[in-house]
CSV table of C-alpha atoms in Angstrom, one decimal:
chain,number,residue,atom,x,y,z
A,1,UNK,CA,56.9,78.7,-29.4
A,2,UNK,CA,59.0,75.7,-30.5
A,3,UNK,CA,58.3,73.8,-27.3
A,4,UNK,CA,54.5,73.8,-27.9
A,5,UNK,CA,54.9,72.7,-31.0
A,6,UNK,CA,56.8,70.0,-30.2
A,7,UNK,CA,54.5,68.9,-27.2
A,8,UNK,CA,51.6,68.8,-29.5
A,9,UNK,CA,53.2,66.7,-32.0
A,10,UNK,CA,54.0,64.2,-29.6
A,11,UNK,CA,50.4,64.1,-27.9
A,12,UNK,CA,49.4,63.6,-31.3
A,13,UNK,CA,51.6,60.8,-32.5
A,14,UNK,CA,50.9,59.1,-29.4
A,15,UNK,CA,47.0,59.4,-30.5
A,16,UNK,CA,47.8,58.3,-33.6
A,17,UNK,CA,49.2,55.0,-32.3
A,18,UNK,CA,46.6,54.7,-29.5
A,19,UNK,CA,43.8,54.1,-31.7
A,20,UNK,CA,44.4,51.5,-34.3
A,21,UNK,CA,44.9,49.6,-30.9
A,22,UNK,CA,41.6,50.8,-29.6
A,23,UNK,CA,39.8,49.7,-32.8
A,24,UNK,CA,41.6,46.3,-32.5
A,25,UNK,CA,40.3,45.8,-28.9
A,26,UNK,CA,36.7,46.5,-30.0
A,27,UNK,CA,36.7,44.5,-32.9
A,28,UNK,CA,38.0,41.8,-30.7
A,29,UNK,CA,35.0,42.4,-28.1
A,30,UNK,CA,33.0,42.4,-31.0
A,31,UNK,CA,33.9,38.9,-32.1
A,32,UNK,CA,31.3,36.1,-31.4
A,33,UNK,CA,32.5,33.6,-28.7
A,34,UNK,CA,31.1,30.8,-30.0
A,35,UNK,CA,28.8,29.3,-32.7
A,36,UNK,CA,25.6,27.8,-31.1
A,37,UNK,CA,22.4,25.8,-32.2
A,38,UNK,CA,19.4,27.1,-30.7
A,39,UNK,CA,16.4,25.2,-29.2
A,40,UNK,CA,13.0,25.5,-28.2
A,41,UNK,CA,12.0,24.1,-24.7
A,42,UNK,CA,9.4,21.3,-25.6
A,43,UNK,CA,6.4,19.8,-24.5
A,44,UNK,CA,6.7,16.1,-23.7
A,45,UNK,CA,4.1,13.8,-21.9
A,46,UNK,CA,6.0,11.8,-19.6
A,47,UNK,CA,5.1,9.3,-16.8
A,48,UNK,CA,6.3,10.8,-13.6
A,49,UNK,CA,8.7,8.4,-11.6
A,50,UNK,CA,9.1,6.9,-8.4
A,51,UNK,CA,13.2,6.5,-8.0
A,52,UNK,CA,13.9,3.0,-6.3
A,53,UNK,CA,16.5,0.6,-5.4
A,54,UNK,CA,16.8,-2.9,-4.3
A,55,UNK,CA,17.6,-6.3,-4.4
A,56,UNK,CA,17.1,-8.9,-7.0
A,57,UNK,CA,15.6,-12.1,-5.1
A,58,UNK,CA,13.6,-15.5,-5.8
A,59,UNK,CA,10.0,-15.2,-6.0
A,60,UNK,CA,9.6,-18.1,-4.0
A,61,UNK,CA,12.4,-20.4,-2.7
A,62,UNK,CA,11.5,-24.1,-1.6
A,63,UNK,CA,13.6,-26.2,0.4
A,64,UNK,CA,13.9,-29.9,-0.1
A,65,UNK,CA,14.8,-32.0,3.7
A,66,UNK,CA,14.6,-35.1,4.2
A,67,UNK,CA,11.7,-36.4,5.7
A,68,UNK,CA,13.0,-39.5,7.2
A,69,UNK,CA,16.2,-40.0,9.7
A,70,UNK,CA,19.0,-42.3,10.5
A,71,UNK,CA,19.4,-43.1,6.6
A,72,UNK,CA,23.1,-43.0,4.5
A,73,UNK,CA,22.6,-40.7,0.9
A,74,UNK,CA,24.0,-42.8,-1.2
A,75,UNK,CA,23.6,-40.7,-4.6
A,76,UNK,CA,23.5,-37.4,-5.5
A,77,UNK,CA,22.0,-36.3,-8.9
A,78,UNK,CA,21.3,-32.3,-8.8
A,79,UNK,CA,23.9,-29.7,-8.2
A,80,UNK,CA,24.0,-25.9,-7.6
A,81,UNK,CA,23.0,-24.2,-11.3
A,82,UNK,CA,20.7,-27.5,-12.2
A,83,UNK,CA,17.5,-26.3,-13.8
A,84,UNK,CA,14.8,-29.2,-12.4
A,85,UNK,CA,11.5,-30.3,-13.1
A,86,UNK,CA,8.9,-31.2,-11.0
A,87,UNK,CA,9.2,-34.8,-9.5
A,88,UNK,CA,12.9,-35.2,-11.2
A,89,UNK,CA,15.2,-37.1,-8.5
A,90,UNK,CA,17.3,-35.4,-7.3
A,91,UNK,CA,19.3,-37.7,-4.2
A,92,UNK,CA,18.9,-41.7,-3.1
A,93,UNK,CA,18.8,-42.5,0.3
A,94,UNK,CA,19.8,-46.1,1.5
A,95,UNK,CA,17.1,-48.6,1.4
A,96,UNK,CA,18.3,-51.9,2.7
A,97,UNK,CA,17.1,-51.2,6.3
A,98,UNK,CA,13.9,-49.9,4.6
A,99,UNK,CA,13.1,-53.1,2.3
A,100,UNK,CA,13.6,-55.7,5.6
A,101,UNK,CA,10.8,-53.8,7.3
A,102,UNK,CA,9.0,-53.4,4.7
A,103,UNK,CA,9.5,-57.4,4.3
A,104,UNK,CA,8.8,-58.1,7.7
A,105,UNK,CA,5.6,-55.4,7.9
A,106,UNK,CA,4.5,-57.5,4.7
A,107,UNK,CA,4.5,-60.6,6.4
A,108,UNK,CA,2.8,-59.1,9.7
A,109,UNK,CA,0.0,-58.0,7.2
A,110,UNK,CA,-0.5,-61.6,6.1
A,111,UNK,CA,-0.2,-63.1,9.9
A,112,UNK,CA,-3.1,-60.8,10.2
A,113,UNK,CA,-5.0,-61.9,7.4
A,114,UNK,CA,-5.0,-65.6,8.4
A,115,UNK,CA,-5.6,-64.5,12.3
A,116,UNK,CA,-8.8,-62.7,10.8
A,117,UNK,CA,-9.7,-65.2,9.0
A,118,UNK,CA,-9.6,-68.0,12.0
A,119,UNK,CA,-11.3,-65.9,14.0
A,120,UNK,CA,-14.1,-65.0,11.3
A,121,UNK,CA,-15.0,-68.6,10.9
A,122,UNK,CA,-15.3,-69.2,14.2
A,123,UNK,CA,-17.5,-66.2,14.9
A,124,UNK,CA,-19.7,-67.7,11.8
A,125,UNK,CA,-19.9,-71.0,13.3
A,126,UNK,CA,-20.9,-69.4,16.8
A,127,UNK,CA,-24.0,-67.4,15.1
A,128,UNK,CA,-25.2,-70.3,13.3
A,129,UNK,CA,-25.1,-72.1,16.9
A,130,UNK,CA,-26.6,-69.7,19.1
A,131,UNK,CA,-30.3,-70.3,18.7
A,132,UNK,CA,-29.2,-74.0,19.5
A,133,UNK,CA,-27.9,-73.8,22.6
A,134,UNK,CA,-25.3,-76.1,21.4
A,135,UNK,CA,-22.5,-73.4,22.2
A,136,UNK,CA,-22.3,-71.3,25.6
A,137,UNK,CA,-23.4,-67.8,25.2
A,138,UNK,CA,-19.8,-66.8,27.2
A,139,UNK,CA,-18.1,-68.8,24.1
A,140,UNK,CA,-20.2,-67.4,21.2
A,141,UNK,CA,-19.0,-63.9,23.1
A,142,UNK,CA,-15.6,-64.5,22.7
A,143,UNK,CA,-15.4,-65.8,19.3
A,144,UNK,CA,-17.4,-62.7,18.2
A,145,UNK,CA,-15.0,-60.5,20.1
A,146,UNK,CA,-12.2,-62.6,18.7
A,147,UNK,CA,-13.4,-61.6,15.2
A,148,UNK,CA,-13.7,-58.1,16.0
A,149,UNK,CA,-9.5,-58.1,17.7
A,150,UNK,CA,-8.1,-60.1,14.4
A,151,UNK,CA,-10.2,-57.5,12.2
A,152,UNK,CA,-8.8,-54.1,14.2
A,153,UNK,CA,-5.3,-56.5,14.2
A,154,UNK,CA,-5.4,-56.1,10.5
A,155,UNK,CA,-6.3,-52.5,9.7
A,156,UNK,CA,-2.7,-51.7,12.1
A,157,UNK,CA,-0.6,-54.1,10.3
A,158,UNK,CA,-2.0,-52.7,7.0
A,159,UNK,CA,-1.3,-49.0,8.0
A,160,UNK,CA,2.1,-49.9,9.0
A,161,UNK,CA,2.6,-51.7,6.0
A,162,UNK,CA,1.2,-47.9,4.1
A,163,UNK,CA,3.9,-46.2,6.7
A,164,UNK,CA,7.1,-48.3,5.5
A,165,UNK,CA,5.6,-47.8,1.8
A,166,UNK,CA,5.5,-44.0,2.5
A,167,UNK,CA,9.5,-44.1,4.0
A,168,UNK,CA,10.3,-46.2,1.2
A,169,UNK,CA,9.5,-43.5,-0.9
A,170,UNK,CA,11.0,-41.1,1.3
A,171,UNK,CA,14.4,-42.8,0.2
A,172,UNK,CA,13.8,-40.7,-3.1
A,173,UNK,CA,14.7,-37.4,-2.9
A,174,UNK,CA,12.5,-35.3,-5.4
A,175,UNK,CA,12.1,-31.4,-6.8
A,176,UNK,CA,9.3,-30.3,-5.4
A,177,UNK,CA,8.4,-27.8,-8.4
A,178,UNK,CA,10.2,-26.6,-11.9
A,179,UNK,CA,13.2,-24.4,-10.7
A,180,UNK,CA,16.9,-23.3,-10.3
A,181,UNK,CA,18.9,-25.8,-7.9
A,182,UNK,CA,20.6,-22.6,-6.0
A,183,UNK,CA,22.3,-24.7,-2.7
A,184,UNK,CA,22.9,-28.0,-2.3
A,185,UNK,CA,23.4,-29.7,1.3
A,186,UNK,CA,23.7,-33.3,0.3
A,187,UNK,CA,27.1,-35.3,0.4
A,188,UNK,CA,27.6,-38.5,-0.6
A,189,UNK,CA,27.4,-40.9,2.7
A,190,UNK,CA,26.3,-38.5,5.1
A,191,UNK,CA,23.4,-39.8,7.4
A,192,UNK,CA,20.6,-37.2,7.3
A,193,UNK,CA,17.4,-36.5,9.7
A,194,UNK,CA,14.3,-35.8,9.4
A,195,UNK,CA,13.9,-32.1,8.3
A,196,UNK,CA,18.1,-32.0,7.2
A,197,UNK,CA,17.6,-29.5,4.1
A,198,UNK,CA,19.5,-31.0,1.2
A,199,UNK,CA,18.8,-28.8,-1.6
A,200,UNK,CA,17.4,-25.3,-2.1
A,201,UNK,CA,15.7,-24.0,-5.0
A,202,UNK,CA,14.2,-21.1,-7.1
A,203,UNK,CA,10.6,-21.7,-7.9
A,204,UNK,CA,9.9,-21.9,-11.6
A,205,UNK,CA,13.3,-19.8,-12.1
A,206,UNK,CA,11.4,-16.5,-11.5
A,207,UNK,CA,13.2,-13.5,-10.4
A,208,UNK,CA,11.7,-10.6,-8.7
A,209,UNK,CA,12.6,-7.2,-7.6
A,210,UNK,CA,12.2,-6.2,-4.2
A,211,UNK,CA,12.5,-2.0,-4.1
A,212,UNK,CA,13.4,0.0,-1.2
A,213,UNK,CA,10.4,3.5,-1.7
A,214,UNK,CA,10.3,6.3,0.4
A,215,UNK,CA,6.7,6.2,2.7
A,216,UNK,CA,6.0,8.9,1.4
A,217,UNK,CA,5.0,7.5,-2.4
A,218,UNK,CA,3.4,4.4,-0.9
A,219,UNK,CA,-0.5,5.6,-1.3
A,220,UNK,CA,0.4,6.1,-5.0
A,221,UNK,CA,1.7,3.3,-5.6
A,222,UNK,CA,-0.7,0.3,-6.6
A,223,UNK,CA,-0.3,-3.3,-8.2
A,224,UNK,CA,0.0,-3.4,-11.5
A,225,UNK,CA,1.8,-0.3,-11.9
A,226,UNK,CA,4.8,-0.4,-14.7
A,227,UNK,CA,8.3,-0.9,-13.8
A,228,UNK,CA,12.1,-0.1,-15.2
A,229,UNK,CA,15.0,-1.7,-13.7
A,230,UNK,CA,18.3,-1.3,-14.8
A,231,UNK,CA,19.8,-4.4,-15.0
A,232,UNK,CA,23.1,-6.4,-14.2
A,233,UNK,CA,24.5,-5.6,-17.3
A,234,UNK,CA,23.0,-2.0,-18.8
A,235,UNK,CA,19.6,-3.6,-20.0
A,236,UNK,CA,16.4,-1.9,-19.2
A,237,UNK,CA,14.3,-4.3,-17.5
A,238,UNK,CA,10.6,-3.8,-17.9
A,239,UNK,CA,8.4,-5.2,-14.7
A,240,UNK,CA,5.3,-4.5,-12.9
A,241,UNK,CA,3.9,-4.3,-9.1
A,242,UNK,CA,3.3,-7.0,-7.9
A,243,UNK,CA,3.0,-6.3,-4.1
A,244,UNK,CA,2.9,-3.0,-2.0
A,245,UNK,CA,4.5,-3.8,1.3
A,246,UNK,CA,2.3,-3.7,4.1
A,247,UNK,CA,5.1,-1.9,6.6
A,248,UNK,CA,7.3,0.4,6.7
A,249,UNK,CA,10.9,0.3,8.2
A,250,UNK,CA,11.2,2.6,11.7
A,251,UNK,CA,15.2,2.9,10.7
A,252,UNK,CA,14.6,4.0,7.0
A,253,UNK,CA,11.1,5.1,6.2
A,254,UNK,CA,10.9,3.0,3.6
A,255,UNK,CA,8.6,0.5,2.3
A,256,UNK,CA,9.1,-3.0,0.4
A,257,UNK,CA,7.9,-2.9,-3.8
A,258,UNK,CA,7.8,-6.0,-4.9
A,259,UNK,CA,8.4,-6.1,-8.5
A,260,UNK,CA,7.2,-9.3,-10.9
A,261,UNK,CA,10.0,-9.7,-13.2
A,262,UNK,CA,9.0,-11.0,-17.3
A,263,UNK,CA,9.0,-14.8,-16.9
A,264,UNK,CA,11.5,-15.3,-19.6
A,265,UNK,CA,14.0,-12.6,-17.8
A,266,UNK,CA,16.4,-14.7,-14.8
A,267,UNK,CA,18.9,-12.1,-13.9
A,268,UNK,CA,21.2,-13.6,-10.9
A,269,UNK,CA,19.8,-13.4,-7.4
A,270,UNK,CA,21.9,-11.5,-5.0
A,271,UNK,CA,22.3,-8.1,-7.3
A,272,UNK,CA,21.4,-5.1,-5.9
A,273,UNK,CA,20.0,-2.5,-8.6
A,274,UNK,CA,18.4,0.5,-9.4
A,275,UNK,CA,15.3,1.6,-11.2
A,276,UNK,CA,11.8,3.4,-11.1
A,277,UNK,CA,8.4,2.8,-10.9
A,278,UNK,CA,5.7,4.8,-13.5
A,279,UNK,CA,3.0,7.0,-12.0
A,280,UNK,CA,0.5,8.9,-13.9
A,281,UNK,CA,1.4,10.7,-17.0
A,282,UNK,CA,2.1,14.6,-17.3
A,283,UNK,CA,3.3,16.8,-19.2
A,284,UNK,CA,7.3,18.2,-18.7
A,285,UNK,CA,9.0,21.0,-20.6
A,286,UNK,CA,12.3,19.7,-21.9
A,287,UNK,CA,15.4,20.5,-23.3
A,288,UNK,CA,18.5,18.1,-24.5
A,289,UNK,CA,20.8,16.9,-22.1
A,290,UNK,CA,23.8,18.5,-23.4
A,291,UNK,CA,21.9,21.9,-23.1
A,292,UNK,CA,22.2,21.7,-18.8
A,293,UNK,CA,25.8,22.8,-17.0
A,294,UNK,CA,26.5,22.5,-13.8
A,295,UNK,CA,28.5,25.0,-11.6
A,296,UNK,CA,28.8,24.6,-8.6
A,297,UNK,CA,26.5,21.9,-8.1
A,298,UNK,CA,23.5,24.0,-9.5
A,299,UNK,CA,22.2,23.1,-13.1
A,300,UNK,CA,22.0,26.2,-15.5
A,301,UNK,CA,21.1,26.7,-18.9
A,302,UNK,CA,21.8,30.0,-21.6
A,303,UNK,CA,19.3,31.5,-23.5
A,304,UNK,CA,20.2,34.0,-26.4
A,305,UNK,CA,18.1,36.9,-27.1
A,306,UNK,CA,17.7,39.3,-30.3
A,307,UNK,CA,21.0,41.0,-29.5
A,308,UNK,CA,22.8,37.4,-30.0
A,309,UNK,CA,24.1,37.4,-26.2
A,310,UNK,CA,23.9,34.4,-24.1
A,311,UNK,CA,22.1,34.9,-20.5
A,312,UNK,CA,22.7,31.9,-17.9
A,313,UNK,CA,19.8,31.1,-16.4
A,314,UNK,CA,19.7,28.7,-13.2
A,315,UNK,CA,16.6,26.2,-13.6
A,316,UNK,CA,15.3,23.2,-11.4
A,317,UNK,CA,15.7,19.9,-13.3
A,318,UNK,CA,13.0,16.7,-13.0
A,319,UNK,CA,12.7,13.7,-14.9
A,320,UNK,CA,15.2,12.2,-17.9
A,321,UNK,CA,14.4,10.1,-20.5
A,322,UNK,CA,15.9,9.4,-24.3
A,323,UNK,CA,18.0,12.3,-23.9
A,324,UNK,CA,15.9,14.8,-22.6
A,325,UNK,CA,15.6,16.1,-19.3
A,326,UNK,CA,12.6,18.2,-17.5
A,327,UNK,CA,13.0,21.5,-16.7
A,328,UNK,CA,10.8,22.5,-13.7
A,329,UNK,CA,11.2,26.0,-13.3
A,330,UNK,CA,13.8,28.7,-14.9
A,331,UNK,CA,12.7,29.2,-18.7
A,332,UNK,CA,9.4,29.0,-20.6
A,333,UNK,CA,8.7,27.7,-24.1
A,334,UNK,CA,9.1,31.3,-25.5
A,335,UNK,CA,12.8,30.0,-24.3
A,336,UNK,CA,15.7,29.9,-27.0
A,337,UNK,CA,18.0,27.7,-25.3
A,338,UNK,CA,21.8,26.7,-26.3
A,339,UNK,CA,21.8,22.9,-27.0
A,340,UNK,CA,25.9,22.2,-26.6
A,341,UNK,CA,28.9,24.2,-25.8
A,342,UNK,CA,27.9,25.9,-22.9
A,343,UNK,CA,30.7,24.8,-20.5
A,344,UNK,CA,32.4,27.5,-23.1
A,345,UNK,CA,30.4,30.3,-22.5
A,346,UNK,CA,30.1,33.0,-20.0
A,347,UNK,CA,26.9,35.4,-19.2
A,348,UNK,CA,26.6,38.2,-21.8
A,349,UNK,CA,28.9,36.8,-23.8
A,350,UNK,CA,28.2,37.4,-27.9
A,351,UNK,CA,27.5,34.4,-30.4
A,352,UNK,CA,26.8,33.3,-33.4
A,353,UNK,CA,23.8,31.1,-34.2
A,354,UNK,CA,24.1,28.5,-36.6
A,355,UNK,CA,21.8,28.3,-39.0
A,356,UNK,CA,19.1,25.4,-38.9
A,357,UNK,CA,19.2,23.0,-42.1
């Protein structure tokens, strides 16, 4: 009988120390794993988007040549970065060569003029003669045709004069319209031709965004249309359509956006950025950013229920904006979602909810 006895104290002690640690365990699964904020799944109306990237290029570039040849530059006034105005001079082209034939045209205009007016007398004095029949009709005929030669002699020697004028002019090289000098070709002393492009430019400094779309957007997409580009250096951008490309790439299936930049707005040419173009406006369900983890590449968000245990959901995200991001299927508005911490938490775990100030 003693060796019962002493079994059943044993099996008993051993009780006795098994369950303080069995009521520690359960007051330990029992403990909340986090304290949360709760949210409700809002309705926002948002416009829906149009992702987009491309290059930032000139609206319009014009090119400045020289529309003369065989002439020495013999100043240069504009440089790369020079804002211009329209008309402002912007090279010199040697004019000595230029002023003699201009000279020499000049004087060829006022041989003419005396030939003309020789030969315009004579014609006079013919048709004041020839009802007298003091003056053969083959003579009368020749000083009238004489008249007509010095006359036609004239008009040439005056356009030519108007042509060495014009390439005197050409000897000043000018901005052909307000803008951004953005290449310059022109070296002191080099001997240009006509068509030699000396300068390039950006017309009236504007910048505009050409976007790369997919096809597949183009028949909503229209001019006028609002625009956000993220700039060069973090700054929202705010532009609109100005042109829907009329093709569409065979290598890319994409199509050309061209976006009108603000006037006052001259970001650097060159840059290539991203941004999005504004369709209609919808509603979106939301939640904050911070409420969204990702695992494994899929977004998911946890929703607590009566019982204060979190349930990970996996949802389909859309559009962002302030903060906020679209949820497009997963939860409803009924939804009490976790705003922050859930990188913490696992499925069914237990929390406690803050309460709301």
């Amino acid at each position: 009988m003693r060796k019962p006895c002493l079994l059943l104290v044993a099996v008993l002690v051993c009780a006795a120390l098994q369950f303080p640690c069995a009521n520690s365990m359960a007051e330990q699964a029992a403990a909340p794993a986090l304290t949360v904020s709760l949210t409700a799944p809002a309705i926002r109306d948002w416009p829906e988007t149009v992702p987009a990237s491309g290059w930032l290029k000139p609206w319009q570039e014009a090119i400045i040549a020289s529309e003369t040849s065989g002439l020495r530059i013999t100043d240069v006034l504009a440089d790369v970065g020079s804002v211009v105005t329209k008309g402002q001079t912007l090279a010199r082209l040697s004019q000595d060569s230029v002023l003699a034939d201009l000279r020499k045209q000049e004087a060829a205009v006022v041989t003419a003029k005396a030939n003309l007016t020789k030969a315009k007398a004579n014609a006079d004095r013919a048709r004041q003669l020839s009802t007298s029949g003091a003056l053969a009709d083959e003579k009368i005929t020749e000083y009238l045709a004489d008249e007509q030669t010095a006359t036609a002699s004239l008009t040439s020697e005056e356009a030519a004069l108007d042509g060495e004028k014009i390439k005197l002019a050409h000897t000043t090289i000018t901005a052909a319209d307000d803008g951004l000098i953005t290449s310059r070709s022109a070296n002191l002393g080099a001997v240009v031709s006509t068509g030699t492009e000396l300068f390039r430019m950006v017309r009236q400094q504007r910048v505009e965004w050409q976007a790369e779309v997919s096809a597949r957007y183009l028949p909503r997409i229209s001019e006028g249309l609002s625009v956000r580009i993220n700039g060069p250096e973090g700054h929202v951008i705010a532009g609109k359509v100005r042109l829907v490309g009329p093709s569409v790439s065979t290598d890319t299936s994409r199509a050309i956006v061209y976006v009108a930049l603000p006037a006052d707005i001259r970001p650097r040419t060159g840059l290539y950025v991203t941004g999005s173009i504004e369709l209609q406006t919808t509603p979106a369900l939301t939640v904050p950013e911070t409420a969204i983890v990702f695992r494994d590449g899929i977004s998911y968000v946890f929703t607590a229920g009566e019982d204060k245990r979190v349930r990970r959901v996996r949802v389909e995200t859309g559009r962002r904006n302030n903060g906020e991001v679209e949820i497009v299927f997963g939860i409803d508005r009924s939804s009490k979602v976790v705003t922050s911490g859930g990188a913490f938490l696992s499925d069914n775990d237990l929390v406690k909810i803050a309460e709301k100030n």
